[in-house]
Short mmCIF file of C-alpha atoms and ligand atoms in Angstrom, two decimals:
data_model
loop_
_atom_site.label_atom_id
_atom_site.label_comp_id
_atom_site.label_asym_id
_atom_site.label_seq_id
_atom_site.Cartn_x
_atom_site.Cartn_y
_atom_site.Cartn_z
CA VAL A 232 10.39 -48.47 19.05
CA THR A 233 12.56 -46.36 15.99
CA ASP A 234 11.14 -43.40 15.10
CA PRO A 235 10.42 -43.11 11.56
CA VAL A 236 11.55 -39.89 11.58
CA GLU A 237 14.39 -40.34 13.85
CA PRO A 238 16.45 -37.04 12.10
CA THR A 239 20.26 -38.79 10.53
CA ARG A 240 22.78 -36.53 9.26
CA ASN A 241 20.53 -36.36 5.56
CA GLY A 242 17.41 -37.20 7.11
CA TYR A 243 13.95 -36.07 7.53
CA GLY A 244 14.16 -34.13 10.82
CA LEU A 245 12.62 -30.41 10.61
CA GLU A 246 15.12 -29.50 13.55
CA PRO A 247 18.67 -28.20 12.78
CA GLU A 248 21.06 -31.17 13.56
CA ASP A 249 23.73 -28.81 13.86
CA TRP A 250 22.77 -25.53 15.44
CA ASP A 251 26.45 -23.97 15.12
CA GLU A 252 25.64 -24.62 10.93
CA LEU A 253 22.65 -22.81 11.19
CA ARG A 254 24.14 -19.92 13.16
CA ARG A 255 26.81 -19.67 10.38
CA LEU A 256 24.23 -19.80 6.98
CA GLY A 257 21.91 -17.03 9.50
CA HIS A 258 25.59 -14.71 9.94
CA ARG A 259 25.69 -15.12 5.98
CA MET A 260 22.05 -14.19 5.41
CA VAL A 261 22.17 -11.14 7.63
CA ASP A 262 25.54 -10.18 6.19
CA ASP A 263 24.14 -10.68 2.34
CA VAL A 264 20.80 -8.20 3.71
CA ILE A 265 22.79 -5.93 5.01
CA ASP A 266 25.03 -6.21 1.72
CA GLY A 267 21.75 -5.39 -0.42
CA TYR A 268 20.38 -2.83 1.62
CA GLN A 269 24.40 -1.03 1.54
CA SER A 270 24.22 -1.63 -2.21
CA LEU A 271 21.08 -0.58 -3.49
CA ARG A 272 22.35 2.38 -5.31
CA ASP A 273 24.54 0.14 -7.97
CA ARG A 274 21.82 -1.59 -8.55
CA PRO A 275 18.97 -1.21 -11.45
CA VAL A 276 15.72 0.16 -9.68
CA TRP A 277 14.04 -2.88 -11.77
CA GLN A 278 15.07 -6.07 -14.25
CA PRO A 279 13.25 -9.03 -15.61
CA VAL A 280 13.39 -11.85 -14.37
CA PRO A 281 15.83 -13.79 -16.61
CA GLU A 282 14.82 -17.44 -18.37
CA THR A 283 17.50 -19.35 -16.15
CA ALA A 284 15.88 -18.01 -12.91
CA ARG A 285 12.80 -18.33 -14.57
CA GLU A 286 13.54 -22.11 -14.98
CA ARG A 287 13.83 -22.62 -11.81
CA PHE A 288 10.72 -21.73 -10.83
CA ARG A 289 9.27 -24.56 -12.61
CA SER A 290 11.25 -27.20 -10.51
CA PRO A 291 9.57 -30.07 -8.85
CA LEU A 292 8.14 -30.62 -6.05
CA PRO A 293 11.09 -31.27 -3.69
CA LEU A 294 10.72 -34.39 -2.13
CA GLU A 295 14.32 -35.45 -1.27
CA PRO A 296 16.20 -32.50 1.21
CA MET A 297 18.59 -30.65 -0.62
CA GLY A 298 19.96 -28.64 2.68
CA ALA A 299 19.45 -25.45 4.04
CA GLU A 300 22.37 -24.17 2.61
CA ARG A 301 21.93 -25.56 -1.15
CA ALA A 302 18.32 -24.04 -0.93
CA TYR A 303 19.58 -20.67 0.37
CA GLU A 304 22.46 -20.84 -2.98
CA GLU A 305 19.16 -20.71 -5.19
CA PHE A 306 17.44 -17.53 -3.32
CA ARG A 307 20.75 -15.90 -3.95
CA LYS A 308 21.03 -16.73 -7.58
CA TYR A 309 17.64 -16.53 -9.16
CA VAL A 310 15.42 -14.95 -6.10
CA SER A 311 16.88 -12.02 -4.64
CA PRO A 312 18.48 -10.06 -7.56
CA TYR A 313 14.41 -9.79 -8.89
CA PRO A 314 12.87 -7.72 -6.25
CA ARG A 315 9.93 -5.21 -7.47
CA GLY A 316 12.61 -2.96 -6.92
CA ASN A 317 10.13 -0.63 -4.10
CA SER A 318 13.73 -0.57 -1.83
CA HIS A 319 15.75 1.42 -4.55
CA PRO A 320 15.98 5.18 -4.02
CA ARG A 321 14.35 6.01 -7.37
CA PHE A 322 11.52 3.66 -6.93
CA TRP A 323 8.51 6.07 -7.09
CA GLY A 324 6.20 3.56 -8.61
CA TRP A 325 2.18 2.84 -7.90
CA VAL A 326 2.69 2.95 -3.91
CA ASN A 327 4.96 1.26 -2.82
CA GLY A 328 6.92 2.19 0.88
CA SER A 329 10.72 1.47 0.54
CA GLY A 330 11.08 -1.16 3.82
CA LEU A 331 12.91 -0.18 6.92
CA PRO A 332 16.04 -2.34 7.59
CA LEU A 333 15.59 -2.45 11.04
CA ALA A 334 11.70 -3.42 10.32
CA ALA A 335 13.21 -6.27 8.09
CA PHE A 336 14.84 -7.97 10.95
CA ALA A 337 12.04 -7.38 13.67
CA GLU A 338 10.21 -9.59 10.61
CA LEU A 339 13.11 -12.32 11.76
CA LEU A 340 11.84 -11.95 15.77
CA ALA A 341 8.69 -11.87 15.25
CA GLY A 342 9.05 -15.24 12.69
CA ALA A 343 10.99 -16.41 15.64
CA MET A 344 9.12 -15.59 18.51
CA ASN A 345 6.20 -17.37 15.91
CA SER A 346 3.46 -15.67 17.97
CA SER A 347 -0.60 -15.98 16.44
CA VAL A 348 -1.84 -12.62 17.89
CA SER A 349 -5.78 -13.20 18.22
CA GLY A 350 -5.64 -12.91 21.51
CA PHE A 351 -4.59 -14.78 25.08
CA GLU A 352 -2.12 -14.10 27.32
CA SER A 353 1.32 -13.63 25.67
CA ALA A 354 3.44 -10.11 25.50
CA ALA A 355 2.70 -9.49 21.55
CA PRO A 356 -0.96 -9.07 21.96
CA LEU A 357 0.12 -6.26 24.17
CA VAL A 358 2.66 -4.66 21.61
CA GLU A 359 -0.41 -4.50 19.67
CA GLU A 360 -2.23 -3.13 22.10
CA GLN A 361 0.81 -0.11 22.03
CA VAL A 362 1.10 0.44 19.13
CA LEU A 363 -2.39 0.78 18.16
CA GLY A 364 -3.01 3.17 21.00
CA TRP A 365 0.31 5.08 19.34
CA LEU A 366 -1.33 5.30 15.91
CA LYS A 367 -4.53 6.91 17.33
CA GLU A 368 -2.18 9.78 19.16
CA MET A 369 -0.24 9.77 15.82
CA LEU A 370 -3.74 10.42 13.76
CA GLY A 371 -5.47 12.53 16.14
CA PHE A 372 -7.95 9.83 17.10
CA PRO A 373 -9.18 9.35 21.03
CA ALA A 374 -7.83 6.42 22.57
CA SER A 375 -11.42 4.63 22.57
CA THR A 376 -11.50 3.82 19.11
CA GLY A 377 -12.11 0.81 17.69
CA ALA A 378 -8.74 -0.32 15.79
CA LEU A 379 -6.67 -3.44 14.41
CA LEU A 380 -3.62 -3.85 12.59
CA THR A 381 -4.48 -5.27 8.90
CA SER A 382 -2.46 -6.89 5.90
CA GLY A 383 -2.99 -3.77 3.97
CA CYS A 384 -5.22 -1.03 3.40
CA SER A 385 -7.73 -3.53 0.91
CA MET A 386 -8.37 -5.46 4.11
CA SER A 387 -8.99 -2.02 6.29
CA ASN A 388 -10.80 -0.79 3.39
CA ILE A 389 -13.27 -4.35 3.60
CA LEU A 390 -13.27 -4.01 7.49
CA GLY A 391 -14.48 -0.64 7.40
CA LEU A 392 -17.36 -0.76 4.77
CA ALA A 393 -18.32 -4.21 7.34
CA VAL A 394 -18.72 -2.24 10.38
CA ALA A 395 -20.99 0.43 8.49
CA ARG A 396 -23.10 -2.14 6.17
CA SER A 397 -23.81 -3.62 9.85
CA SER A 398 -24.74 -0.40 12.06
CA LYS A 399 -26.17 1.57 9.05
CA ALA A 400 -28.59 -1.87 8.19
CA ARG A 401 -32.42 -1.22 9.69
CA ILE A 402 -32.14 -5.06 10.07
CA ASP A 403 -29.76 -7.84 11.79
CA MET A 404 -27.04 -8.15 8.81
CA ARG A 405 -25.55 -10.87 10.28
CA ARG A 406 -28.39 -12.92 11.08
CA ALA A 407 -30.37 -11.86 8.10
CA GLY A 408 -27.68 -11.17 5.25
CA VAL A 409 -28.22 -8.57 2.86
CA ALA A 410 -31.10 -9.76 1.18
CA ALA A 411 -33.12 -9.39 4.03
CA ALA A 412 -32.86 -5.41 3.73
CA PRO A 413 -35.58 -3.67 3.01
CA GLN A 414 -34.49 -1.36 1.00
CA ARG A 415 -31.03 -1.33 -1.68
CA MET A 416 -28.22 -0.21 0.70
CA VAL A 417 -25.78 2.46 -1.52
CA LEU A 418 -22.78 4.09 -1.04
CA TYR A 419 -21.11 7.14 -2.86
CA ALA A 420 -17.18 6.98 -3.75
CA SER A 421 -15.35 9.57 -6.61
CA ASN A 422 -14.50 7.98 -9.76
CA GLU A 423 -10.59 8.27 -8.59
CA THR A 424 -11.26 5.97 -5.97
CA HIS A 425 -9.17 2.99 -4.99
CA SER A 426 -10.36 -0.57 -6.67
CA SER A 427 -10.30 -2.59 -2.89
CA ILE A 428 -13.70 -0.32 -2.39
CA ARG A 429 -15.45 -1.53 -5.10
CA LYS A 430 -13.84 -5.22 -4.08
CA ALA A 431 -15.55 -4.76 -1.08
CA VAL A 432 -18.30 -3.63 -1.77
CA GLU A 433 -18.87 -6.31 -3.86
CA LEU A 434 -17.78 -9.52 -1.27
CA LEU A 435 -20.39 -7.40 1.21
CA GLY A 436 -22.56 -8.89 -1.07
CA LEU A 437 -23.91 -5.11 -1.67
CA GLY A 438 -23.44 -5.57 -5.63
CA SER A 439 -21.02 -3.16 -7.27
CA GLU A 440 -24.12 -1.15 -8.72
CA ALA A 441 -24.64 -0.36 -5.25
CA LEU A 442 -21.64 1.46 -5.78
CA ARG A 443 -22.72 4.92 -6.24
CA ILE A 444 -19.80 6.54 -8.76
CA ILE A 445 -19.51 10.27 -8.72
CA PRO A 446 -17.64 12.12 -10.33
CA ALA A 447 -14.47 14.08 -9.34
CA ARG A 448 -13.74 17.71 -10.11
CA ALA A 449 -10.89 18.64 -12.51
CA ASP A 450 -8.68 18.70 -9.31
CA PHE A 451 -9.99 15.32 -8.90
CA ARG A 452 -11.41 15.62 -5.52
CA ILE A 453 -14.94 14.37 -5.37
CA ASP A 454 -18.01 16.32 -6.48
CA THR A 455 -19.71 17.50 -3.04
CA ASP A 456 -22.91 18.86 -4.86
CA ALA A 457 -23.24 16.02 -7.14
CA LEU A 458 -22.70 13.93 -4.41
CA GLU A 459 -25.48 15.44 -2.67
CA ALA A 460 -27.55 15.55 -5.25
CA ALA A 461 -26.61 12.08 -5.95
CA VAL A 462 -28.19 11.06 -1.64
CA ALA A 463 -30.78 13.06 -2.39
CA LYS A 464 -32.01 11.54 -5.55
CA ASP A 465 -31.42 7.72 -4.28
CA ARG A 466 -33.41 8.18 -1.33
CA ARG A 467 -36.60 9.40 -3.34
CA ASN A 468 -35.73 6.88 -5.40
CA GLY A 469 -36.70 4.58 -1.96
CA LEU A 470 -33.24 3.31 -1.38
CA HIS A 471 -31.17 3.18 1.31
CA PRO A 472 -27.77 5.19 1.64
CA PHE A 473 -25.57 4.06 4.05
CA CYS A 474 -21.93 4.93 3.69
CA VAL A 475 -20.16 7.82 1.79
CA VAL A 476 -16.28 6.97 1.18
CA ALA A 477 -13.62 9.85 1.10
CA ASN A 478 -10.55 9.94 -0.75
CA ALA A 479 -7.31 11.20 1.40
CA GLY A 480 -4.88 11.13 -1.10
CA THR A 481 -5.92 9.91 -4.38
CA VAL A 482 -4.60 6.24 -5.64
CA ASN A 483 -3.48 8.48 -9.37
CA THR A 484 -2.88 11.87 -8.00
CA GLY A 485 -3.02 11.68 -4.19
CA ALA A 486 -6.31 14.54 -4.50
CA ILE A 487 -7.62 15.20 -0.63
CA ASP A 488 -11.44 15.03 -0.65
CA ASP A 489 -12.68 18.38 0.62
CA MET A 490 -13.33 15.91 4.08
CA PRO A 491 -15.07 18.68 6.22
CA ARG A 492 -17.85 19.28 3.29
CA VAL A 493 -18.38 15.16 2.72
CA ALA A 494 -18.57 15.02 6.61
CA ASP A 495 -21.37 17.21 6.64
CA ILE A 496 -23.26 15.75 3.89
CA CYS A 497 -22.62 12.19 5.97
CA GLU A 498 -24.13 14.26 9.15
CA ASP A 499 -27.24 15.51 7.46
CA HIS A 500 -27.97 12.56 5.68
CA ALA A 501 -26.89 10.03 8.94
CA LEU A 502 -24.19 8.21 6.53
CA TRP A 503 -21.13 6.40 7.59
CA LEU A 504 -18.31 8.42 6.76
CA HIS A 505 -15.59 5.58 6.04
CA VAL A 506 -12.22 7.15 4.65
CA ASP A 507 -9.49 5.76 2.35
CA GLY A 508 -6.24 7.58 4.02
CA ALA A 509 -3.62 5.05 1.99
CA PHE A 510 -0.75 7.30 1.99
CA GLY A 511 -2.85 10.48 2.17
CA SER A 512 -3.86 10.16 6.12
CA LEU A 513 -0.09 9.69 6.94
CA ALA A 514 0.30 13.70 6.21
CA TRP A 515 -1.13 14.46 9.38
CA LEU A 516 2.32 14.00 10.80
CA CYS A 517 3.64 17.21 9.65
CA PRO A 518 1.45 19.56 11.70
CA GLU A 519 2.07 21.95 8.59
CA LEU A 520 -0.07 19.92 6.28
CA ARG A 521 -2.96 19.39 9.21
CA PRO A 522 -5.19 21.95 7.25
CA LYS A 523 -5.27 20.53 4.02
CA LEU A 524 -6.33 16.92 5.74
CA ALA A 525 -9.37 18.77 7.85
CA GLY A 526 -12.05 16.00 8.77
CA LEU A 527 -10.22 13.32 9.21
CA GLN A 528 -10.75 12.63 12.59
CA ARG A 529 -14.66 13.29 11.82
CA ALA A 530 -14.19 9.27 9.98
CA HIS A 531 -16.20 6.83 11.07
CA SER A 532 -13.96 4.96 10.12
CA LEU A 533 -10.27 5.16 8.28
CA ALA A 534 -8.63 2.54 6.71
CA PHE A 535 -4.39 3.48 6.07
CA ASP A 536 -1.28 1.94 5.32
CA LEU A 537 1.96 1.88 7.48
CA HIS A 538 3.62 -0.04 4.29
CA LYS A 539 3.41 2.69 2.12
CA TRP A 540 4.04 6.04 3.64
CA MET A 541 5.54 4.72 7.20
CA TYR A 542 8.28 3.17 4.81
CA LEU A 543 7.58 -0.08 6.83
CA PRO A 544 8.38 -3.52 4.62
CA TYR A 545 4.97 -5.68 3.96
CA ASP A 546 2.71 -6.15 5.11
CA VAL A 547 0.96 -3.72 7.74
CA GLY A 548 -2.10 -2.23 7.64
CA CYS A 549 -4.22 -0.43 10.19
CA VAL A 550 -7.99 0.12 10.69
CA PHE A 551 -9.77 2.86 13.06
CA VAL A 552 -13.40 2.61 13.99
CA GLN A 553 -14.48 5.42 16.03
CA ASP A 554 -17.33 3.28 17.57
CA ALA A 555 -15.11 0.25 19.17
CA GLN A 556 -18.52 -1.56 20.09
CA ALA A 557 -19.81 -1.29 16.45
CA GLN A 558 -16.84 -2.79 15.58
CA HIS A 559 -17.00 -5.54 17.98
CA ASP A 560 -20.41 -6.07 17.06
CA ALA A 561 -19.83 -6.58 13.46
CA PHE A 562 -17.28 -9.37 13.96
CA ALA A 563 -17.29 -11.27 17.29
CA VAL A 564 -18.31 -14.96 18.28
CA SER A 565 -17.69 -17.08 21.43
CA PRO A 566 -16.91 -20.28 20.29
CA SER A 567 -16.87 -22.43 23.70
CA TYR A 568 -12.91 -23.42 22.47
CA LEU A 569 -12.44 -19.75 23.01
CA SER A 570 -13.80 -18.74 26.12
CA GLN A 571 -11.63 -17.31 28.79
CA THR A 572 -10.60 -19.02 31.47
CA ILE A 573 -10.05 -17.48 35.15
CA ASP A 574 -5.73 -17.41 34.69
CA GLY A 575 -3.23 -18.94 32.20
CA PRO A 576 -2.95 -18.21 28.40
CA ALA A 577 -6.96 -18.13 28.17
CA LEU A 578 -7.08 -14.97 31.23
CA ARG A 579 -7.89 -12.74 28.39
CA ALA A 580 -9.95 -13.88 25.59
CA THR A 581 -9.48 -13.48 21.96
CA SER A 582 -10.00 -10.35 21.15
CA PHE A 583 -8.02 -8.99 17.94
CA ALA A 584 -10.31 -11.97 15.97
CA ASP A 585 -13.62 -10.15 17.48
CA TYR A 586 -12.21 -7.08 15.55
CA GLY A 587 -11.89 -8.04 12.38
CA ILE A 588 -12.05 -11.60 10.10
CA GLU A 589 -8.93 -13.36 11.09
CA LEU A 590 -8.03 -15.49 13.78
CA SER A 591 -4.19 -16.69 13.14
CA ARG A 592 -2.47 -13.52 13.04
CA ARG A 593 0.87 -12.17 12.05
CA PHE A 594 2.79 -10.68 14.57
CA ARG A 595 3.52 -7.23 12.30
CA ALA A 596 3.05 -5.65 15.32
CA LEU A 597 6.42 -5.97 16.52
CA LYS A 598 8.55 -3.89 13.35
CA VAL A 599 5.67 -1.28 14.34
CA TRP A 600 7.36 -0.79 17.90
CA LEU A 601 10.38 -1.34 17.22
CA THR A 602 11.23 1.36 14.41
CA LEU A 603 9.34 3.79 16.35
CA LYS A 604 10.90 3.05 19.22
CA ALA A 605 14.70 3.77 17.66
CA HIS A 606 13.27 6.40 14.92
CA GLY A 607 10.84 8.01 17.23
CA LEU A 608 8.31 9.47 14.88
CA GLN A 609 9.67 13.05 15.01
CA SER A 610 12.43 10.98 11.90
CA PHE A 611 8.98 9.65 10.58
CA GLU A 612 7.67 13.40 10.41
CA GLN A 613 11.09 14.76 8.76
CA GLN A 614 10.99 11.91 6.00
CA ILE A 615 7.26 12.75 5.26
CA ARG A 616 8.28 16.34 4.47
CA LYS A 617 10.90 15.58 2.80
CA ASN A 618 9.06 13.72 0.15
CA ILE A 619 6.61 16.45 -0.15
CA ARG A 620 9.31 18.86 -0.81
CA GLN A 621 10.37 16.91 -3.37
CA ALA A 622 7.15 16.05 -5.12
CA ALA A 623 7.22 19.99 -4.81
CA LEU A 624 10.66 19.81 -6.65
CA LEU A 625 10.13 17.40 -9.15
CA ALA A 626 6.86 19.44 -9.76
CA GLU A 627 9.04 22.55 -10.64
CA ARG A 628 11.75 21.05 -12.70
CA VAL A 629 8.67 19.55 -15.00
CA GLU A 630 7.17 23.40 -15.26
CA ALA A 631 10.52 24.67 -16.05
CA HIS A 632 10.93 22.23 -18.52
CA PRO A 633 9.81 23.08 -22.20
CA ASN A 634 9.48 19.23 -23.17
CA LEU A 635 7.28 18.11 -19.89
CA ALA A 636 3.86 19.17 -18.63
CA LEU A 637 2.59 18.41 -15.10
CA ALA A 638 -1.15 16.68 -15.91
CA ALA A 639 -2.37 17.21 -12.43
CA PRO A 640 -1.80 19.49 -9.12
CA VAL A 641 0.83 17.86 -6.68
CA ALA A 642 -1.88 17.53 -3.50
CA LEU A 643 0.64 15.13 -1.30
CA ASN A 644 3.35 13.08 -2.86
CA ILE A 645 2.61 12.58 -6.01
CA VAL A 646 3.82 14.07 -9.02
CA CYS A 647 2.24 13.11 -12.71
CA PHE A 648 3.32 14.18 -16.02
CA ARG A 649 4.21 14.01 -19.66
CA TYR A 650 6.82 14.85 -22.45
CA LEU A 651 5.18 17.03 -24.46
CA ASP A 652 6.18 17.24 -27.99
CA PRO A 653 4.59 20.00 -29.89
CA ASP A 654 3.87 18.10 -33.04
CA ALA A 655 2.44 15.09 -31.46
CA GLN A 656 -1.45 14.56 -31.21
CA ALA A 657 -3.15 13.66 -28.22
CA GLU A 658 -3.28 10.21 -28.84
CA GLU A 659 0.21 10.09 -30.23
CA LEU A 660 1.39 11.81 -27.01
CA ASP A 661 -0.48 8.56 -25.19
CA GLN A 662 1.63 6.58 -26.85
CA LEU A 663 5.26 8.29 -26.59
CA ASN A 664 4.70 8.55 -23.00
CA HIS A 665 3.58 4.80 -22.68
CA ASP A 666 6.89 4.64 -24.79
CA VAL A 667 9.38 6.04 -22.64
CA LEU A 668 8.15 4.97 -19.66
CA ILE A 669 8.98 0.87 -20.66
CA ARG A 670 12.29 2.20 -21.58
CA LEU A 671 13.05 4.10 -18.48
CA GLN A 672 11.67 1.25 -16.39
CA THR A 673 13.48 -1.50 -18.44
CA SER A 674 16.88 1.00 -18.62
CA GLY A 675 16.81 0.59 -14.63
CA VAL A 676 17.59 4.16 -14.29
CA ALA A 677 14.04 4.81 -12.00
CA LEU A 678 11.00 3.40 -11.76
CA PRO A 679 7.36 5.60 -11.73
CA SER A 680 4.38 3.53 -12.58
CA HIS A 681 1.61 5.49 -15.12
CA ALA A 682 -2.12 6.83 -14.52
CA VAL A 683 -4.65 7.44 -16.79
CA LEU A 684 -6.78 10.94 -15.97
CA ASN A 685 -9.76 12.09 -18.03
CA GLY A 686 -7.99 9.54 -20.78
CA ARG A 687 -4.78 10.17 -21.20
CA PHE A 688 -1.69 8.12 -20.64
CA VAL A 689 0.79 10.49 -18.42
CA ILE A 690 4.37 9.64 -15.76
CA ARG A 691 3.53 8.53 -12.46
CA THR A 692 5.89 9.39 -9.73
CA ALA A 693 4.46 8.70 -6.19
CA ILE A 694 7.44 9.62 -3.47
CA THR A 695 7.22 7.54 -0.62
CA ASN A 696 10.44 6.64 -0.72
CA HIS A 697 13.03 7.65 2.42
CA ARG A 698 16.01 6.46 0.30
CA SER A 699 15.53 9.19 -2.44
CA ASN A 700 17.64 12.03 -2.50
CA TYR A 701 16.88 15.34 -4.50
CA GLU A 702 19.36 14.53 -6.89
CA ASP A 703 17.30 11.43 -7.68
CA PHE A 704 14.92 13.90 -9.12
CA ASP A 705 16.79 15.59 -11.34
CA ILE A 706 18.20 11.86 -12.79
CA LEU A 707 14.30 11.53 -13.32
CA VAL A 708 14.00 14.76 -14.99
CA GLU A 709 16.85 14.54 -17.20
CA ALA A 710 16.16 10.48 -18.16
CA VAL A 711 12.33 11.32 -19.41
CA ALA A 712 13.47 14.51 -21.04
CA ARG A 713 16.36 12.64 -23.02
CA LEU A 714 13.86 9.55 -24.37
CA GLY A 715 11.09 11.56 -24.96
CA ALA A 716 13.69 13.82 -27.46
CA GLU A 717 15.32 10.39 -28.57
CA MET A 718 11.68 9.21 -28.90
CA SER A 719 9.64 11.19 -30.86
CA ASN A 720 12.71 12.15 -33.26
CA GLY A 721 13.06 8.35 -33.64
CA GLU A 722 9.35 8.06 -34.24
CA ARG A 723 9.09 11.47 -37.06
CA ARG A 724 12.66 9.93 -38.75
CA ARG A 725 10.53 6.07 -38.86
CA LEU A 726 7.49 8.36 -40.13
CA ALA A 727 9.36 10.07 -42.54
CA ARG A 728 11.13 6.82 -43.74
CA ARG A 729 7.63 5.29 -43.62
CA SER A 730 6.17 8.17 -46.15
CA SER A 731 9.09 8.27 -48.52
CA MET A 732 8.95 4.37 -48.66
CA SER A 733 5.00 4.61 -49.77
CA GLY A 734 5.84 7.60 -52.00
CA LEU A 735 3.65 9.73 -50.36
C1 PLP B 77 -5.70 5.39 -2.07
C2 PLP B 77 -5.48 3.23 -2.11
N1 PLP B 77 -6.32 2.38 -1.25
C3 PLP B 77 -6.01 1.19 -1.35
C4 PLP B 77 -4.89 0.84 -1.50
C5 PLP B 77 -5.10 -0.65 -1.58
O1 PLP B 77 -3.80 -0.83 -0.38
P1 PLP B 77 -3.11 -2.10 -0.18
O2 PLP B 77 -2.38 -2.22 -1.36
O3 PLP B 77 -2.17 -2.10 1.19
O4 PLP B 77 -4.03 -3.31 -0.04
C6 PLP B 77 -3.79 1.81 -2.60
C7 PLP B 77 -3.17 0.94 -2.52
O5 PLP B 77 -2.42 1.28 -3.28
C8 PLP B 77 -4.57 3.44 -2.13
O6 PLP B 77 -3.69 3.75 -3.32
#
């Protein structure tokens, strides 16, 4: 019988025909990866994908093999030159980590092991368990805490809130569903809270109206008096307040909610405290910053990322739930095909799958394990401390500049500021700062992003980058000041021209 998919030189087999060829290609890939890291500073932070490359992404579904080398050539030409930019030393947009080289190789190793980390007996789940133990220790949570690595903080937020919903429901939530709740379940978060919380609330069937938005104070931290009043009012109105989401580092400004006070309110009203500590909770690594994060360990659940302020490549986040049993009860199912056997690989029945949504899971623990071992936690502590100092230095530079002003207090590693033109109105300044930012981003020199604070457009620099030097922030300040001056003058000249043309 002839095998219809017998591999031939140009045939349809999926294994390499020539391992030495793949080895050579693999070595080239490794060389290119290292060259890419080494030349980061020589490249623009960001550049748009040109039409010549875009065209390639409209090519038809490939039916015939083109071979690994040619496919890789396409990657080199059309994909790798156009990254998001977050590995570059002057990328400070949104909250994107800078990516550790060793961790990129860990991804290769994990891919080669091809483990599906749902549970069962093999080394990968043991690595994840060890990593989770380290993360708990690192953030001061007890070893008994339930934990899971996730694809990121959005997933961690929904998992934490799912446990909150089940635990605080006055019904069997899993069986009866939200509609059976005798009173509408409601939860609270400040208006500075990340959109993933709203998404989670909607996906959990609670409805976005159940998310009570509490105003933040001038320092962008939740107004705890308004929070307490809202809880009391909802209770009087027959609703069922069940949870507060506190921020340990808001996405816009890095503000840290008054967690001890929020935790007290939660205790007084028997509410679940979920903390979104996406990046801010990592500041716990620096002992001198811990007072800012007081109350963190009072969270019933904590969501945070390692692809932000632990500099790991995408993706890896984590969720903690103090009551591991509650986490298990919120998700575990035991179909017969996943049950335990007395020996062999199923000796240990699925476990991670019982603490979250996914059954098949990436071996994302490996990059955490390898980099923590290789670099040691102290190296991460030092880098976080450096980023905090860089934020303070940038804030000083901004304050010292006659045409720049801080737009928010700097709580941690985020600096929001504006270019000021004394002759411009507030709306004109919004436009000017927007235009300056776009020019800066498209110049490839530096990449902060933006935020809208109290209705005003601001330039926002979120520093979760282990490659940034102190001088990189001088370059940023100089570029914003220069562009601001050029563009406000240009704008004035344009306006003057327009008014002289119209005879005014
Ligand atoms: C405070 C906060 N929460 C949640 C998220 C969502 O995290 P992820 O993008 O990892 O899903 C972010 C992302 O920037 C964030 O800053």
